[in-house]
PDB file of C-alpha atoms in Angstrom:
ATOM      1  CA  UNK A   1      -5.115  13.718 -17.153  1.00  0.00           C
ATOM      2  CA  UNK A   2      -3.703  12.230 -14.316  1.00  0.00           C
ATOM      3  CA  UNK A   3      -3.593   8.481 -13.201  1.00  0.00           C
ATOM      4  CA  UNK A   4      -5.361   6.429 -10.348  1.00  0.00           C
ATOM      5  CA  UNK A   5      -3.558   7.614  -6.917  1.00  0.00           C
ATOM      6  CA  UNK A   6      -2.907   4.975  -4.377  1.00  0.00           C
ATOM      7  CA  UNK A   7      -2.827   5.638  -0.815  1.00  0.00           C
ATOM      8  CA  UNK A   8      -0.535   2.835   1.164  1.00  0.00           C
ATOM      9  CA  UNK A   9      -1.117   2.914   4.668  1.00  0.00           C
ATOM     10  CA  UNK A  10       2.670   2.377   6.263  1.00  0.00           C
ATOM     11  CA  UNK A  11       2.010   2.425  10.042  1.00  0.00           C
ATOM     12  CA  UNK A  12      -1.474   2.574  12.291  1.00  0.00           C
ATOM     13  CA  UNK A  13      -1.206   2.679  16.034  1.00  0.00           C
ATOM     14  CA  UNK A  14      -2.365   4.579  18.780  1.00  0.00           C
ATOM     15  CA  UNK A  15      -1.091   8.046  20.225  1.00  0.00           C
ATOM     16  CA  UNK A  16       0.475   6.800  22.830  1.00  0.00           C
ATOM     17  CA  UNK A  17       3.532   6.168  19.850  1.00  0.00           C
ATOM     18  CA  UNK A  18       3.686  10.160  19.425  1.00  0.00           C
ATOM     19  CA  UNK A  19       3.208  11.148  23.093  1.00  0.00           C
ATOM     20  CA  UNK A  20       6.635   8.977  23.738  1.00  0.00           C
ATOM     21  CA  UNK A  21       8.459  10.583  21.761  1.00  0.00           C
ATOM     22  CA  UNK A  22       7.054  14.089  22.356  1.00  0.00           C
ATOM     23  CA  UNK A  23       4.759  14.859  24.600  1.00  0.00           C
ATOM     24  CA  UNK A  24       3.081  17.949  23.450  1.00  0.00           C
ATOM     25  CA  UNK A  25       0.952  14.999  21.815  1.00  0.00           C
ATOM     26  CA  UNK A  26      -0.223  14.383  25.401  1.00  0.00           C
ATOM     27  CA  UNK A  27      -3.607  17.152  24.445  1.00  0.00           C
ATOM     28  CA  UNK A  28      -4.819  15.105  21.606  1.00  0.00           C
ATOM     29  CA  UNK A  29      -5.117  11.384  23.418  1.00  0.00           C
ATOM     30  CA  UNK A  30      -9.330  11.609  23.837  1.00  0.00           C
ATOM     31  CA  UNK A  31      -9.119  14.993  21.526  1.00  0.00           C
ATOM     32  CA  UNK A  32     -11.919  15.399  18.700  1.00  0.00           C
ATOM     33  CA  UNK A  33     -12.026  17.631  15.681  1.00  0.00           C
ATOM     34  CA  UNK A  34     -13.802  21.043  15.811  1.00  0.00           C
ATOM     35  CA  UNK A  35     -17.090  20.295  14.317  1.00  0.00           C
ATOM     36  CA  UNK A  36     -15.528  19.660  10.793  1.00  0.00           C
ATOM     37  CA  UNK A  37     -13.949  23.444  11.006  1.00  0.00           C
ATOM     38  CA  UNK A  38     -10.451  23.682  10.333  1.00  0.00           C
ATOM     39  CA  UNK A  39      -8.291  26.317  10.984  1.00  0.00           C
ATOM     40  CA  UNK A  40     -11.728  28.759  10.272  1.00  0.00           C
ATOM     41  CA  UNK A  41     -12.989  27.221   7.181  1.00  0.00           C
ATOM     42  CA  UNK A  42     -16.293  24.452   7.156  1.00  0.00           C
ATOM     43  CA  UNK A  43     -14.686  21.187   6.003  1.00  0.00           C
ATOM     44  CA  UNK A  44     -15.675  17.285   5.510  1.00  0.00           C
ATOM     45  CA  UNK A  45     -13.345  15.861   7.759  1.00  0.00           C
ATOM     46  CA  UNK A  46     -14.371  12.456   7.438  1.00  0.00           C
ATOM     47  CA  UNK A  47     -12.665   9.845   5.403  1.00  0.00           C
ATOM     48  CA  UNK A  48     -13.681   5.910   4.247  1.00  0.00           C
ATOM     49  CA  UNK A  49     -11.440   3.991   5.675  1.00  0.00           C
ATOM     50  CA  UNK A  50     -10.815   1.005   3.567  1.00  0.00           C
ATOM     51  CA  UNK A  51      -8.982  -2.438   4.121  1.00  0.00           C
ATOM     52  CA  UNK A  52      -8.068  -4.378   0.892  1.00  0.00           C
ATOM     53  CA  UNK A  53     -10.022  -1.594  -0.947  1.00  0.00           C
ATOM     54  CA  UNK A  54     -12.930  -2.727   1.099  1.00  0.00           C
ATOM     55  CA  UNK A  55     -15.228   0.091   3.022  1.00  0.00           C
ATOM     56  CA  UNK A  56     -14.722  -0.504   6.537  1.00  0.00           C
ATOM     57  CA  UNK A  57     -15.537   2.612   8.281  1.00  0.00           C
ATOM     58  CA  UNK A  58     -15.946   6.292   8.629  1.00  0.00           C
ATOM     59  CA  UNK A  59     -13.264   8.106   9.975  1.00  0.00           C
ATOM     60  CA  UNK A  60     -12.337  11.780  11.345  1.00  0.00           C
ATOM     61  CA  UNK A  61      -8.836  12.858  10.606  1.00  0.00           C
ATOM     62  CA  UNK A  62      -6.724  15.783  11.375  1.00  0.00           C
ATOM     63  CA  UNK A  63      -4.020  15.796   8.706  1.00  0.00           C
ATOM     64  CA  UNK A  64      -0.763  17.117   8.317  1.00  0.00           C
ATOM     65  CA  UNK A  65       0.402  17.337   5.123  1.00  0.00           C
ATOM     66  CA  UNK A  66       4.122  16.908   3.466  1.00  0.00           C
ATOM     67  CA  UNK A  67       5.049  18.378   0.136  1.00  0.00           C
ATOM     68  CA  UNK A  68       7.486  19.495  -1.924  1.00  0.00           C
ATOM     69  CA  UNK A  69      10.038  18.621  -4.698  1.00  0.00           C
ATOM     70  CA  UNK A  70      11.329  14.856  -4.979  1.00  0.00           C
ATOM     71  CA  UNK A  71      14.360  14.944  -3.549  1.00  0.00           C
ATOM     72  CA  UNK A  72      14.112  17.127  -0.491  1.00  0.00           C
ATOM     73  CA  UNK A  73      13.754  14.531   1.671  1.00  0.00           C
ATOM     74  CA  UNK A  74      10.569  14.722   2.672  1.00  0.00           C
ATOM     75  CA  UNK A  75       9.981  10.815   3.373  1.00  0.00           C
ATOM     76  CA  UNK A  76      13.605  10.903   5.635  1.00  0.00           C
ATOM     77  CA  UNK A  77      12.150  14.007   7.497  1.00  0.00           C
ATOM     78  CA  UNK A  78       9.428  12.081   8.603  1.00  0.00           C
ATOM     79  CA  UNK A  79      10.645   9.076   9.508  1.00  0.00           C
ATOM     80  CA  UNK A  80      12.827  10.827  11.834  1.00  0.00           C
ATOM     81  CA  UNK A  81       9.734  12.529  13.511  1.00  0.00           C
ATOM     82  CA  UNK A  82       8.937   8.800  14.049  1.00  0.00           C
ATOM     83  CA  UNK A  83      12.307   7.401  14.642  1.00  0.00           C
ATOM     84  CA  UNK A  84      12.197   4.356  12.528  1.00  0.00           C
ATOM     85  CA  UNK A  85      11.602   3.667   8.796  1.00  0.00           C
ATOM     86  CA  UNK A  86       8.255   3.931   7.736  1.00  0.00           C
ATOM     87  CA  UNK A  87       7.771   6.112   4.588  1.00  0.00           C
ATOM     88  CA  UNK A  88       9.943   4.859   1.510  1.00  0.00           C
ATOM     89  CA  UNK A  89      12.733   6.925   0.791  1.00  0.00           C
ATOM     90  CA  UNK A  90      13.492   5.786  -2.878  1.00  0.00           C
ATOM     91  CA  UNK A  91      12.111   7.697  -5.687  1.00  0.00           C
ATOM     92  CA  UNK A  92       8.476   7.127  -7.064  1.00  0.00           C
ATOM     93  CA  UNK A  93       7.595   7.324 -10.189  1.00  0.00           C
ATOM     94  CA  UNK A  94       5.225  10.168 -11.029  1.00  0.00           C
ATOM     95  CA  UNK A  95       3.186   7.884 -13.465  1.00  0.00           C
ATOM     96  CA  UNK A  96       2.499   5.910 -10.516  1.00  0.00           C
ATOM     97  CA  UNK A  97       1.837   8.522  -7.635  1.00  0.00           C
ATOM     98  CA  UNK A  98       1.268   7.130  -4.500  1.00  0.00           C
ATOM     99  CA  UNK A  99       0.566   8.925  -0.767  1.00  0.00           C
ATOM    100  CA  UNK A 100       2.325   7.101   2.150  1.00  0.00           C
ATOM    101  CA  UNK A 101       0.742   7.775   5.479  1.00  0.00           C
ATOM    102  CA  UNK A 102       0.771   6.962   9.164  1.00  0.00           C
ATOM    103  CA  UNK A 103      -2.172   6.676  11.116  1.00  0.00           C
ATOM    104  CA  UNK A 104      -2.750   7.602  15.203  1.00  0.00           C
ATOM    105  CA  UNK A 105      -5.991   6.706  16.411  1.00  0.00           C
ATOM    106  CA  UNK A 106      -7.202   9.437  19.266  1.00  0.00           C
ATOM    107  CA  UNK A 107      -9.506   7.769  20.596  1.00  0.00           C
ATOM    108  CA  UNK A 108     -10.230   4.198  21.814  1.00  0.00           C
ATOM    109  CA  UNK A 109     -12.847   3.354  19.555  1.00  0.00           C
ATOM    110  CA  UNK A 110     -10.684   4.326  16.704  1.00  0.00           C
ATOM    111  CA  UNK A 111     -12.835   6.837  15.224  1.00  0.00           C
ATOM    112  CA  UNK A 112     -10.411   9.770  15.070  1.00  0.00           C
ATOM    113  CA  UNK A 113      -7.009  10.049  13.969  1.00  0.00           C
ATOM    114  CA  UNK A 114      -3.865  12.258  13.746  1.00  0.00           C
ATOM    115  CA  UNK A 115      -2.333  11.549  10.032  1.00  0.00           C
ATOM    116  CA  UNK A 116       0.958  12.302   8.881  1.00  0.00           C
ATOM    117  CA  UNK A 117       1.040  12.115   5.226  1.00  0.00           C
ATOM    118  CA  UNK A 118       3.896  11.934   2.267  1.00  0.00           C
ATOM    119  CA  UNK A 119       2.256  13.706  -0.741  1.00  0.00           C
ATOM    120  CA  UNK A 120       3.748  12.601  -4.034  1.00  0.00           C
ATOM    121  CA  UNK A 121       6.864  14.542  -5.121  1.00  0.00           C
ATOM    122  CA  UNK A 122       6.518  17.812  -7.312  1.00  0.00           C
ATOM    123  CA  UNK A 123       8.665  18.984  -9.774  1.00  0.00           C
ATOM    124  CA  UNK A 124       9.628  15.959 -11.254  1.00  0.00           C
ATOM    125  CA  UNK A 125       8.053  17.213 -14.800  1.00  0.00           C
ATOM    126  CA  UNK A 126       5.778  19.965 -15.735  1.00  0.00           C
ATOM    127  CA  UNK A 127       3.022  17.487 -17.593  1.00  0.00           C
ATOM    128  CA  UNK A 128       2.744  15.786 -14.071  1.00  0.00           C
ATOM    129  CA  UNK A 129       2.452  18.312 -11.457  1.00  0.00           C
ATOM    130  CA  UNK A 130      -0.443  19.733 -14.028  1.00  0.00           C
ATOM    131  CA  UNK A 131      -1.964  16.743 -13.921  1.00  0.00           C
ATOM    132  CA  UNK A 132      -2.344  16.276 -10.095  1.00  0.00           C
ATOM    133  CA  UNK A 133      -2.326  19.731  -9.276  1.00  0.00           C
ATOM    134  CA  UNK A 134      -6.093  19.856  -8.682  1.00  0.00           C
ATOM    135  CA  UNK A 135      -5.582  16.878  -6.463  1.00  0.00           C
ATOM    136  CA  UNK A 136      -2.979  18.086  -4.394  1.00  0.00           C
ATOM    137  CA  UNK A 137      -5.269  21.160  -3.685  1.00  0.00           C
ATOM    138  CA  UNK A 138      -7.775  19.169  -2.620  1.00  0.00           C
ATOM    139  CA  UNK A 139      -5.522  17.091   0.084  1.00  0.00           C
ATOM    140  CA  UNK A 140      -4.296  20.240   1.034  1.00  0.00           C
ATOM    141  CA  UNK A 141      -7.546  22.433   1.923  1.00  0.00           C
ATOM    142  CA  UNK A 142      -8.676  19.241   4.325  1.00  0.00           C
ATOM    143  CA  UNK A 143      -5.274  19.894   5.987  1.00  0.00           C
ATOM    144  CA  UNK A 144      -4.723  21.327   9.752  1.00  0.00           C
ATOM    145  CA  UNK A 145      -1.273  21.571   8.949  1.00  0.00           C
ATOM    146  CA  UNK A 146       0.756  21.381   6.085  1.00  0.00           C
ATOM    147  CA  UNK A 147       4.733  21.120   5.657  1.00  0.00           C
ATOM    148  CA  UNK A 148       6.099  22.484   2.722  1.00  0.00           C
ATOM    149  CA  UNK A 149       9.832  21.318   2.169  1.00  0.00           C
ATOM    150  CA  UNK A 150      12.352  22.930   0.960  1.00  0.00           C
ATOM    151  CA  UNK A 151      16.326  22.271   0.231  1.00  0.00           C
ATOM    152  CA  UNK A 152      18.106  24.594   2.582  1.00  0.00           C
ATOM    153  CA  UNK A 153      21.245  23.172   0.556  1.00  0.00           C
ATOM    154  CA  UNK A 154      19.757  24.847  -3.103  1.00  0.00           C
ATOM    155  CA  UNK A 155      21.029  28.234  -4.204  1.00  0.00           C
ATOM    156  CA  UNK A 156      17.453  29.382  -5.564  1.00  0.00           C
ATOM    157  CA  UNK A 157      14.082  28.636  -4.315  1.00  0.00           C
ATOM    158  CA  UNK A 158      12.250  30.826  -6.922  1.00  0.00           C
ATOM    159  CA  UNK A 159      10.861  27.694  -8.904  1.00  0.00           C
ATOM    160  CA  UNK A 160       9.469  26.505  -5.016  1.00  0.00           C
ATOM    161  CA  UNK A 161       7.563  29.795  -4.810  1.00  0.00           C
ATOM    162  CA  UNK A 162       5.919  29.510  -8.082  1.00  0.00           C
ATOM    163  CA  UNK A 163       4.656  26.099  -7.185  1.00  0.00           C
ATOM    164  CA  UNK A 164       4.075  27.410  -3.612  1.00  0.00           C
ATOM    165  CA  UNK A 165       1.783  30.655  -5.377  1.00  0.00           C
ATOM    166  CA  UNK A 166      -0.551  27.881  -7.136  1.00  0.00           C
ATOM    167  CA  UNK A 167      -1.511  25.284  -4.808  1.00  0.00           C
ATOM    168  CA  UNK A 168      -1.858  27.917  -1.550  1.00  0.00           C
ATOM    169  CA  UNK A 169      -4.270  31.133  -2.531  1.00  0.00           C
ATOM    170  CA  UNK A 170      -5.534  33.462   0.422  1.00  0.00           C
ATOM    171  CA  UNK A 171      -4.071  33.969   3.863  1.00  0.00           C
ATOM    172  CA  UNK A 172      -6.324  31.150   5.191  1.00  0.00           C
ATOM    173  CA  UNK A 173      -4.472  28.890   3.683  1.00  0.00           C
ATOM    174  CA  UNK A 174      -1.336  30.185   4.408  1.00  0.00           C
ATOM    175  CA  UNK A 175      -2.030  30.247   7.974  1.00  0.00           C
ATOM    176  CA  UNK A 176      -1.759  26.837   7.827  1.00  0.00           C
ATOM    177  CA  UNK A 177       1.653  26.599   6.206  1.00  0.00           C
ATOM    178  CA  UNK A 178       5.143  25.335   7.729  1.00  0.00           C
ATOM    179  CA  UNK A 179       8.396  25.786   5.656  1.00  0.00           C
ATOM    180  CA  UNK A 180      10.486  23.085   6.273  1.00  0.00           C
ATOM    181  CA  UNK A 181      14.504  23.777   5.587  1.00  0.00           C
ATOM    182  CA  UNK A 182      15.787  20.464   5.367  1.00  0.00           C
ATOM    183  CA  UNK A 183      19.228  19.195   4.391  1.00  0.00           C
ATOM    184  CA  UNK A 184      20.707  21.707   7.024  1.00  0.00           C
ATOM    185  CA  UNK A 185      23.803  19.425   7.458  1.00  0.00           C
ATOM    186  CA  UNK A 186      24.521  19.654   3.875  1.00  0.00           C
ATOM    187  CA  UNK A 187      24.906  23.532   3.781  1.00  0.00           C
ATOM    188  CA  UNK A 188      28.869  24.946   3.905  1.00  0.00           C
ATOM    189  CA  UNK A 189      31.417  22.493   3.784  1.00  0.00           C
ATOM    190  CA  UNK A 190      30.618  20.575   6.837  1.00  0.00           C
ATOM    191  CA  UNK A 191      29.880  16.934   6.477  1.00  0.00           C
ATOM    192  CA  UNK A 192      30.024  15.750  10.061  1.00  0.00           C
ATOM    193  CA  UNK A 193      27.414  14.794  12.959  1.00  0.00           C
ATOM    194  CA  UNK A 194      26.678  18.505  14.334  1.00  0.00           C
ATOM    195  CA  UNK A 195      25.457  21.927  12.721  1.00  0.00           C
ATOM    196  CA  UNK A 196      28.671  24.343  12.983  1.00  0.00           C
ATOM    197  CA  UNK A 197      28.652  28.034  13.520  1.00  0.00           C
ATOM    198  CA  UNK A 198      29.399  28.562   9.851  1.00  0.00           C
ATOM    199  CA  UNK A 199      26.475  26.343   9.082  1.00  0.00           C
ATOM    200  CA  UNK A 200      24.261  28.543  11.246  1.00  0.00           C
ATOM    201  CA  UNK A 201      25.389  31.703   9.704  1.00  0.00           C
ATOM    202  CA  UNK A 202      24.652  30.388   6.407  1.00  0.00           C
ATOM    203  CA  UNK A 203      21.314  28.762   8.065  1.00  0.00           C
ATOM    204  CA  UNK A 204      19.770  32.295   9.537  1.00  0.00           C
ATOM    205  CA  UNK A 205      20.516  34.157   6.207  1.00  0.00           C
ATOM    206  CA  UNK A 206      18.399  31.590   4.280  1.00  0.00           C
ATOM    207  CA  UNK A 207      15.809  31.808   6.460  1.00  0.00           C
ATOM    208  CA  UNK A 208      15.694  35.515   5.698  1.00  0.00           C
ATOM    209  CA  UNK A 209      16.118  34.632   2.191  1.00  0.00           C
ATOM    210  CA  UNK A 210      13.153  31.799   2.009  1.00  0.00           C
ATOM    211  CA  UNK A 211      10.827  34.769   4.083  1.00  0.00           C
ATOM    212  CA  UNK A 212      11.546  37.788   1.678  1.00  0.00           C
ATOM    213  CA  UNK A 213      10.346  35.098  -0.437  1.00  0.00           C
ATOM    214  CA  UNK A 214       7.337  33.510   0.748  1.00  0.00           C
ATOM    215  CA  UNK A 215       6.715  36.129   3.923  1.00  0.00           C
ATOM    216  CA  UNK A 216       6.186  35.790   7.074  1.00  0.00           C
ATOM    217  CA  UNK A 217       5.337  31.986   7.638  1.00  0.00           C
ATOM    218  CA  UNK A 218       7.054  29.768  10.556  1.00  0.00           C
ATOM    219  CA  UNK A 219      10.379  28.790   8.488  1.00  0.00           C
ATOM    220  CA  UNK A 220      12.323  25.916  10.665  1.00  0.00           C
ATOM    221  CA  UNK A 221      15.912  24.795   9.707  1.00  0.00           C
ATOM    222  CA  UNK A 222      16.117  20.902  10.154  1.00  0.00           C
ATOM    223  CA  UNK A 223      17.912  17.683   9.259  1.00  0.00           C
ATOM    224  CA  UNK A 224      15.847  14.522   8.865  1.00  0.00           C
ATOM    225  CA  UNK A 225      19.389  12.594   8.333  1.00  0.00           C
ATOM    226  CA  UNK A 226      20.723  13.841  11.651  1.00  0.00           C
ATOM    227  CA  UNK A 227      17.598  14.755  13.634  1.00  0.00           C
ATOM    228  CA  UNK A 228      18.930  18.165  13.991  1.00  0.00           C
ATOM    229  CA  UNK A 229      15.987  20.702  15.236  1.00  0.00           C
ATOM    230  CA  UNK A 230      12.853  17.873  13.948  1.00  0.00           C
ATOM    231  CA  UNK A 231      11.879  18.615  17.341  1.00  0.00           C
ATOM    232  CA  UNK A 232      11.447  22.416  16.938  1.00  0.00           C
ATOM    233  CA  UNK A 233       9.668  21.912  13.738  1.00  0.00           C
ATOM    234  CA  UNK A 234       7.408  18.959  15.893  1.00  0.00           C
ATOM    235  CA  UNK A 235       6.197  21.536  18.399  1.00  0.00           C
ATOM    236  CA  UNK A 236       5.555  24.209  15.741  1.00  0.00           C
ATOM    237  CA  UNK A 237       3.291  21.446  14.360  1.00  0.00           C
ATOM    238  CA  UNK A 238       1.694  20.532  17.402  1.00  0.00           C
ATOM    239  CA  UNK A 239       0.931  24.206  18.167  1.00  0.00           C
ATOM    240  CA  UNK A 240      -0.943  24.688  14.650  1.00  0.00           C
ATOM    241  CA  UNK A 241      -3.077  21.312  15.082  1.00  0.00           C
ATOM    242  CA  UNK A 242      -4.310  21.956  18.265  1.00  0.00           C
ATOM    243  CA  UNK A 243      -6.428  25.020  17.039  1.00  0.00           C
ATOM    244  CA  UNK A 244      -8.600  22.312  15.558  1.00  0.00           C
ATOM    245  CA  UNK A 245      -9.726  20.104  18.267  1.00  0.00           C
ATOM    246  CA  UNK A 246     -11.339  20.120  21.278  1.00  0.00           C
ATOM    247  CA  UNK A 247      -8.734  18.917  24.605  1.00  0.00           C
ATOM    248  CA  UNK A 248     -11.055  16.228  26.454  1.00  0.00           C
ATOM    249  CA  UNK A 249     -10.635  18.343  29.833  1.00  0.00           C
ATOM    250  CA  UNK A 250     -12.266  21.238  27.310  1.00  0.00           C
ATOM    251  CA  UNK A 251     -15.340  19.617  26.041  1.00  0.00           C
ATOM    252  CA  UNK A 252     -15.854  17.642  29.408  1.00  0.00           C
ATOM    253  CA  UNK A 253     -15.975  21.073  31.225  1.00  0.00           C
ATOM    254  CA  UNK A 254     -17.935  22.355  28.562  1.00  0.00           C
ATOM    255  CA  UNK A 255     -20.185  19.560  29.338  1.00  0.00           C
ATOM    256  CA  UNK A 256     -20.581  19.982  32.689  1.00  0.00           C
ATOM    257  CA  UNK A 257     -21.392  23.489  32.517  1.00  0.00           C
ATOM    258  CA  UNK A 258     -24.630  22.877  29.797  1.00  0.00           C
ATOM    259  CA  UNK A 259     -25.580  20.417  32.779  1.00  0.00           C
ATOM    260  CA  UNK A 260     -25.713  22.986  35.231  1.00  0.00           C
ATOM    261  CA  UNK A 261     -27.074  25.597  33.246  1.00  0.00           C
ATOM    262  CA  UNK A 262     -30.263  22.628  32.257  1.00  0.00           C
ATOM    263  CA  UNK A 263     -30.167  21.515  36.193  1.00  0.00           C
ATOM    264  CA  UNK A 264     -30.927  25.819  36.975  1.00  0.00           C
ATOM    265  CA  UNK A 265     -33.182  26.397  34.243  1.00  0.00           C
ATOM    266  CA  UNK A 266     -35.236  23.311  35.133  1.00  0.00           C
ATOM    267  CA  UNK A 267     -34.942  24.550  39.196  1.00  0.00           C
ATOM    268  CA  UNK A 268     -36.475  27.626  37.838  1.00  0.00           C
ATOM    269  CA  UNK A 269     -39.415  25.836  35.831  1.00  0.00           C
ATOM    270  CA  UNK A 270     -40.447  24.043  39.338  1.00  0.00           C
ATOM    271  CA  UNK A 271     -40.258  26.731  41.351  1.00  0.00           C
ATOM    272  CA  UNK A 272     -43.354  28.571  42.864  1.00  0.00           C
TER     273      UNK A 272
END
């Protein structure tokens, strides 16, 4: 059986953070959620938002997930997406599994947010992961996106693809899938600043590796410890959440055009 998850909220601010660093985040200041669809399949979008473990509010959110083995770095990956330490990067203890996450309100009365989110780690024993299996499926079918990290530095990713196999079944899910290569500086025998030629060899035939593997998915090479290509793997993100909302120029046009098409009909009604 697994234990009482705790979700620690590590930073909550407005878009505005995102869009200065990148500003493909620019569509999703005013954006809303698709009518609880994501990426094709109904969902309940909405979360209690809680201070102090006290009900506050009802919230929208349009998650993107993290996962994958302790150890891969997925808390230093994304606090270089943010540029500054937010998610812990020390080891948790999988007795006492905890989610880190980092809010972005959309909207101005704080009713929809962008999350990024650091699921536990897997693979740190098999009695664990069994036990919050069922949870981490959960999570991840309310996901837009989800990041699935792996160690470009590991010789074998075979016990990544049977973990992979059990929490993502049908191509719906899939769709919604980003491989994540970190530790790209660590591959070879470089251990300086930049990514090498050598490193890049060794770099394209993993990727070829990881998608005879797992097929064809978006597979991005980065380094959370040196920034190298996070902003590749941001944009590929970016791309995938914005199937599931609606751009405020969208559903303002939209708008506009029921108003007509009420202003005609009613023209129509009146006229003799």
């Amino acid at each position: 059986m697994a234990g009482a998850l705790t979700t620690y909220r590590q930073k909550e601010v407005g878009i505005g953070f995102l869009i200065n660093r990148y500003p493909e985040f620019s569509a999703f200041k005013g954006a809303r959620i698709s009518l609880g669809y994501i990426s094709g399949i109904e969902r309940n979008t909405k979360w209690s938002y809680c201070e102090n473990g006290v009900h506050k509010k009802y919230i929208e959110d349009l998650q993107t997930m993290f996962i994958g083995q302790t150890g891969y770095g997925k808390s230093t990956l994304l606090n270089s997406i943010l540029g500054e330490d937010v998610f812990k990067t020390d080891d948790i203890n999988s007795c006492t599994k905890e989610l880190q996450n980092a809010l972005f309100w959309l909207d101005d009365e704080k009713k929809t947010y962008l999350s990024l989110n650091d699921l536990p780690g897997i693979g740190e024993s098999e009695v664990a992961d069994a036990g919050y299996m069922k949870w981490y499926k959960g999570m991840l079918e309310k996901s837009s996106c989800i990041v699935y990290v792996l160690n470009a530095d590991k010789r074998s990713h075979t016990p990544d693809f049977s973990v992979f196999k059990e929490l993502f079944t049908g191509n719906r899910m899939q769709s919604r899938v980003i491989i994540a290569l970190t530790c790209a500086d660590k591959v070879g025998n470089n251990r300086g600043e930049g990514i090498t030629s050598e490193q890049l060899e060794i770099l394209n035939r993993k990727v070829d590796e990881v998608r005879r593997l797992f097929g064809d998915l978006p597979i991005i090479p980065c380094s959370g410890k040196t920034g190298w290509n996070v902003d590749k793997l941001v944009g590929v993100m970016v791309g995938m959440l914005k199937r599931d909302i609606i751009i405020p120029n969208q559903y303002s046009s939209d708008l506009s055009e029921s108003i007509n098409k009420i202003s005609e009909t009613m023209e129509n009604l009146f006229r003799w």
